[in-house]
Amino acid sequence: MSLPPPDPFLRLKARGAAANAAGRFEPYARIRDSDGWDLPEEERLAQTEVSEERPRSVINPVTSPDLGFDRSVNPYRGCEHGCIYCYARPSHGYLGLSAGLDFETRLVARPTAPAVLAREIARPSYRARPIAFGTNTDPYQPIEARYRIMRAILQVMSDWNHPVTLVTRGALVERDLDLLAGMARRGLVQVGISVTTLDPGLARRMEPRAPAPARRLAMIRALAAAGVPVRVMVAPVIPVLTEPEMERILAAAAEAGARAASWILLRLPNEVAELFRDWLARAEPGRAAHVMNKLREMRGGRDYDPDWDRRMRGEGIHADLIARRFAVATKRLGLAEGLPPLDCGAFAPPPRPDDQLSLF
C-alpha cells in the first residue's frame, strides 16, 4: 500500500510526516480528488489541534519481556515533536486517526490523569513498582506548557513517595527540576534523555519540533547538576544517518553529566516503515537506499522484525558491531554501569492535616 499524495494546499511547517493515510483499522482510505470546479483554493497552514479525554484508569500494565518496567502512564496521545521514526505512531490507529500527520497534529490531552492516578495508587491492593513515563509519547511535548499534566502527576508521585522513570527529549523537563531534585534525594526518580544525533540540520529534518541536540545536552547538564540520575538514550540508532555518531554522542553526554547509557536500533512497526521510507526519499534522497539496505541487513531482510529477542537490537554482523562499539565506548566513558535502583519501600499515603505525627 502506497501513501496518498500530500495535500497540495496544506503548508507543512516543521512537520515530520507529509502524508495522512487512513489508520490500519479503518475500512476506507482517504483520497483527495478534484471536484471539477476550476476555482482557486487558498493555501492553509497545518495546525495542531488538541482534544481532551477523561480516562477511567491511567496505569497501563506492560507485559513485554524485553522492557524493564511493568506499568506505564501516558499523559498525552500523539506527539507534536513529529519525529518521523517514532514507533508510537501506529497507536493513533486505535483512535481512528492516521499515524502520519494526525499523530503530530491531532493530539489528545488527559487533564484528569493526575487525579485518576492518585485514586488508583490509593487502592489497598496496589503495590508500588516504578511507573514509566514517556514510553509511548513524550510527556514534555510543547502542549505540556499549557496543560501542566506531567507537573501535576509528578506532584502526586512525590507526595506518595512513588518511584518514577521518565524518558523525554522535551526541554520543559527543566521546569520541574524542583520536584525531580527532591524525588532524586529520596531515590525515587531516574530520567532518560534521548539524543539521536549531534547534527542540528539532521535533527531539524528528522525531529522537527523537538529541542536541538545542544539543548538536550543542556538538559542533561541541568538535571545532573540538580542531583537527578540521568541516562543518555542513543535512540534510535539509524544506520548510515546517525550510527557513525554513537561514540561522539556518548562522549558529549558523559561530559554533560550523564551517568548511564542505552541504545535501541531503529524500529519501523506497521505504518512507520512506509512513513520513514517516504521521509528518506524527501529528506535524504542520496542516502535513502543505503539506509534501508543496512537496516534490512539487521532485520532479517525486512524493514522490521518484531521478535522480542531482536526488535531492540537487530541481528547479524553489523548489529553485533554496533553493540560492541557501544560497550567499548560506555566502559571507556564510565557509562557502562546502570543507574542506582529506585526505592519502592518508602511508598505511603501522604500525611493528612489531622494525622498524628510520628515520634521517629
XYZ file of C-alpha atoms in Angstrom:
360
model
C 0.000 0.000 0.000
C 1.444 3.371 -1.043
C 0.952 6.621 0.809
C -1.574 9.081 -0.610
C -0.068 12.214 -2.171
C 0.226 15.174 0.211
C -2.435 17.870 0.107
C -1.024 20.487 -2.322
C -2.809 23.305 -0.458
C -1.672 22.291 3.028
C 1.525 24.026 4.118
C 3.614 21.852 6.426
C 5.815 23.907 8.710
C 8.148 21.835 10.902
C 6.275 18.560 10.444
C 7.813 15.115 10.116
C 5.228 13.315 8.001
C 3.918 14.680 4.720
C 1.065 12.208 4.220
C -2.005 11.271 6.208
C -3.042 7.774 5.168
C -6.042 6.271 6.922
C -5.317 4.196 10.010
C -4.823 0.475 9.557
C -8.135 -0.315 11.276
C -10.181 1.973 9.030
C -12.343 0.311 6.325
C -11.912 3.171 3.845
C -8.936 5.074 2.501
C -8.978 8.839 2.062
C -8.102 10.091 -1.430
C -8.055 13.767 -2.341
C -9.631 14.428 -5.728
C -10.782 17.460 -7.709
C -14.480 18.355 -7.518
C -14.391 19.567 -11.124
C -14.744 23.243 -10.335
C -11.946 25.407 -11.693
C -11.768 27.632 -8.626
C -8.602 28.703 -6.842
C -8.030 27.216 -3.384
C -6.097 29.064 -0.710
C -3.111 27.503 0.969
C -3.607 26.772 4.682
C -1.108 26.005 7.414
C -1.314 22.647 9.199
C -2.424 23.477 12.740
C -2.121 21.479 15.949
C -5.480 20.509 17.419
C -5.882 19.250 20.989
C -8.900 17.380 22.303
C -9.390 16.211 25.874
C -10.020 12.760 27.264
C -11.170 11.851 30.747
C -9.968 8.286 31.359
C -11.346 5.932 33.982
C -7.872 4.466 34.542
C -4.389 5.564 33.504
C -1.970 2.849 34.661
C -1.221 0.562 31.725
C 0.080 -2.936 32.548
C 3.153 -3.805 30.468
C 3.938 -7.453 29.742
C 6.622 -7.139 27.047
C 9.512 -9.345 28.202
C 12.199 -7.081 26.701
C 11.170 -3.971 28.666
C 12.435 -3.139 32.124
C 9.130 -1.966 33.600
C 5.724 -3.489 34.210
C 3.488 -0.382 34.159
C 3.323 2.963 32.397
C 1.231 6.147 32.229
C 0.712 8.421 29.221
C -0.499 11.987 29.909
C -0.967 12.581 26.160
C -1.812 10.686 22.975
C 0.058 11.739 19.854
C 3.192 13.888 19.951
C 3.848 17.296 18.426
C 7.598 16.691 18.267
C 6.839 14.938 14.960
C 9.820 12.563 14.968
C 9.388 10.686 11.705
C 10.770 7.404 13.072
C 8.553 7.292 16.202
C 7.482 3.706 16.881
C 4.398 5.016 18.747
C 2.788 6.441 15.605
C 0.641 3.324 14.951
C -1.053 3.791 18.343
C -3.079 6.634 16.794
C -4.857 3.988 14.732
C -6.754 2.933 17.861
C -8.345 6.395 17.839
C -9.384 6.090 14.195
C -6.636 8.539 13.223
C -3.612 8.390 10.952
C -0.092 7.525 12.026
C 1.056 10.291 9.678
C 0.137 13.944 10.128
C -2.701 13.131 12.533
C -0.206 11.723 15.049
C 1.625 15.041 15.288
C -1.277 17.471 14.725
C -4.351 15.857 16.344
C -3.325 15.381 19.950
C -5.248 14.168 22.989
C -4.618 15.567 26.472
C -5.752 13.796 29.640
C -6.156 16.598 32.209
C -7.746 14.389 34.859
C -4.876 11.869 34.724
C -3.238 13.088 37.978
C -6.448 12.647 39.986
C -7.178 9.259 38.419
C -3.616 8.115 39.099
C -3.855 9.205 42.745
C -7.067 7.211 43.095
C -5.503 4.105 41.541
C -2.380 4.050 43.705
C -4.512 4.658 46.817
C -6.255 1.300 46.461
C -5.409 -1.093 49.307
C -4.429 -3.792 46.806
C -1.933 -1.573 44.965
C 1.753 -2.496 45.243
C 4.327 0.114 44.288
C 6.714 -0.521 41.416
C 8.358 2.143 39.223
C 5.883 3.748 36.817
C 7.374 4.591 33.423
C 6.518 7.866 31.701
C 7.428 8.782 28.119
C 7.452 5.232 26.812
C 4.822 5.946 24.136
C 4.603 9.709 23.614
C 6.638 12.478 25.234
C 5.127 13.847 28.466
C 7.094 17.082 27.956
C 5.976 17.833 24.415
C 5.046 21.506 23.744
C 1.397 21.307 24.893
C 2.577 20.401 28.412
C 3.405 24.100 28.855
C -0.334 24.812 28.724
C -1.817 21.700 30.347
C 0.833 21.023 33.041
C -0.414 17.445 33.394
C 3.028 15.937 33.913
C 3.803 18.538 36.563
C 0.671 17.549 38.488
C 1.477 13.846 38.084
C 4.977 14.346 39.484
C 3.459 16.113 42.486
C 1.246 13.076 43.126
C 4.228 10.742 42.804
C 6.299 12.892 45.143
C 3.518 13.131 47.744
C 3.161 9.333 47.788
C 6.928 8.609 47.621
C 6.267 6.607 44.474
C 9.245 5.673 42.218
C 9.249 7.046 38.653
C 11.237 6.515 35.473
C 10.955 9.225 32.864
C 12.020 9.399 29.206
C 11.897 12.693 27.311
C 13.538 14.974 24.804
C 11.416 17.975 25.853
C 13.123 20.971 27.436
C 10.091 21.534 29.675
C 11.527 18.891 31.992
C 13.726 21.649 33.409
C 10.618 23.450 34.669
C 10.073 20.587 37.117
C 13.614 20.448 38.492
C 12.325 21.356 41.953
C 10.149 18.233 42.121
C 12.661 15.998 40.363
C 15.546 17.063 42.603
C 13.509 16.376 45.732
C 12.479 12.963 44.458
C 16.070 12.181 43.467
C 17.247 12.811 47.022
C 14.796 10.124 48.144
C 15.820 7.656 45.441
C 12.518 7.979 43.601
C 13.384 9.078 40.052
C 15.529 8.301 37.040
C 15.443 10.383 33.829
C 16.417 9.287 30.329
C 17.196 11.955 27.724
C 17.027 10.838 24.098
C 19.845 12.145 21.894
C 19.608 10.798 18.362
C 22.179 12.980 16.606
C 24.501 15.918 17.256
C 23.836 17.332 13.780
C 21.323 20.200 14.187
C 20.372 20.126 10.499
C 19.577 16.421 10.519
C 17.714 16.776 13.823
C 15.622 19.593 12.389
C 14.591 17.469 9.414
C 14.040 14.273 11.379
C 12.630 15.604 14.691
C 11.160 18.928 13.557
C 9.621 20.196 16.813
C 11.938 18.586 19.343
C 14.723 20.589 21.023
C 18.018 20.824 19.142
C 20.841 18.445 20.134
C 22.761 21.120 22.032
C 19.622 21.930 24.014
C 19.228 18.276 25.006
C 22.799 18.158 26.259
C 21.992 21.277 28.297
C 19.012 19.396 29.764
C 21.337 16.574 30.842
C 23.655 19.121 32.418
C 20.829 20.842 34.332
C 19.375 17.570 35.609
C 22.763 16.238 36.661
C 23.589 19.494 38.471
C 20.335 19.119 40.406
C 21.344 15.623 41.503
C 18.916 13.758 39.232
C 20.303 10.447 37.882
C 20.379 10.779 34.076
C 20.727 8.171 31.351
C 21.530 9.221 27.782
C 19.471 7.197 25.327
C 21.117 6.880 21.914
C 17.822 6.011 20.332
C 17.058 5.202 17.709
C 20.360 4.274 16.113
C 19.763 4.779 12.387
C 22.303 3.082 10.117
C 24.248 5.453 7.868
C 22.454 8.568 9.208
C 23.200 8.593 12.949
C 25.119 5.391 13.646
C 28.559 6.971 12.941
C 27.901 9.488 15.727
C 27.409 6.961 18.524
C 30.745 7.499 20.263
C 30.509 11.305 19.914
C 27.005 11.362 21.388
C 28.102 9.236 24.344
C 31.168 11.417 24.962
C 29.132 14.636 24.844
C 26.515 13.186 27.208
C 29.156 11.957 29.657
C 30.755 15.395 29.676
C 27.322 16.910 30.413
C 26.837 14.661 33.434
C 25.024 11.529 32.254
C 25.703 8.530 34.490
C 24.488 5.693 32.257
C 23.585 4.997 28.628
C 21.405 2.784 26.453
C 20.739 2.283 22.745
C 17.951 0.933 20.537
C 18.118 0.139 16.833
C 15.627 1.929 14.584
C 12.204 0.266 14.801
C 9.680 0.603 11.963
C 6.485 -1.211 13.021
C 3.303 -1.138 10.923
C 2.708 2.266 9.239
C 6.037 3.711 10.418
C 8.025 1.809 7.771
C 6.246 3.483 4.877
C 6.293 6.903 6.518
C 10.035 6.618 7.159
C 10.789 5.490 3.614
C 8.769 8.428 2.296
C 10.698 10.805 4.546
C 14.025 9.371 3.398
C 13.058 9.920 -0.239
C 12.235 13.565 0.517
C 14.896 14.489 3.089
C 17.834 12.164 2.329
C 17.410 11.003 -1.308
C 21.112 10.340 -1.785
C 21.335 8.012 1.212
C 17.839 6.519 1.289
C 18.677 3.192 -0.375
C 21.850 2.784 1.684
C 19.960 3.368 4.952
C 17.244 0.836 4.166
C 19.683 -1.782 2.857
C 21.754 -1.590 6.031
C 18.651 -1.717 8.199
C 17.243 -4.748 6.377
C 20.599 -6.459 6.791
C 20.000 -6.263 10.553
C 16.284 -7.111 10.314
C 16.439 -10.444 8.501
C 15.811 -8.817 5.106
C 12.698 -6.940 6.289
C 12.043 -3.346 7.298
C 11.219 -4.565 10.804
C 11.431 -7.716 12.873
C 9.009 -7.644 15.852
C 10.506 -10.665 17.610
C 11.039 -9.911 21.313
C 14.647 -11.052 21.200
C 15.593 -8.958 18.183
C 13.365 -5.889 17.869
C 15.570 -3.635 20.023
C 18.964 -4.755 18.708
C 18.655 -6.469 15.345
C 20.835 -9.393 14.330
C 23.849 -10.178 12.214
C 27.414 -8.919 11.929
C 26.544 -5.241 11.660
C 24.197 -5.315 14.657
C 26.852 -7.118 16.696
C 29.402 -4.467 15.689
C 27.126 -1.650 16.897
C 26.620 -3.439 20.218
C 30.373 -3.945 20.598
C 31.160 -0.306 19.796
C 28.579 0.801 22.348
C 30.004 -1.493 25.046
C 33.573 -0.292 24.469
C 32.590 3.399 24.438
C 30.408 3.248 27.539
C 33.086 1.406 29.508
C 35.705 3.967 28.491
C 33.424 6.888 29.409
C 32.153 5.460 32.700
C 28.611 4.961 31.411
C 28.523 1.164 31.499
C 27.024 0.854 34.976
C 23.273 1.244 35.383
C 21.599 3.951 37.429
C 21.064 3.259 41.150
C 17.895 1.267 41.934
C 14.761 3.122 42.914
C 13.243 2.912 46.392
C 9.874 1.132 46.383
C 9.766 0.734 50.147
C 9.034 4.369 51.009
C 5.665 4.337 49.238
C 2.927 5.528 51.610
C -0.123 7.812 51.606
C 0.715 11.487 52.076
C 0.030 12.795 55.589
C -3.306 14.477 56.224
C -3.686 17.649 58.318
C -5.325 15.772 61.198
C -2.821 12.882 61.282
C -0.839 12.280 64.495
C 2.865 12.999 63.978
C 5.339 10.145 64.287
C 7.891 10.195 67.126
C 10.586 8.632 64.913
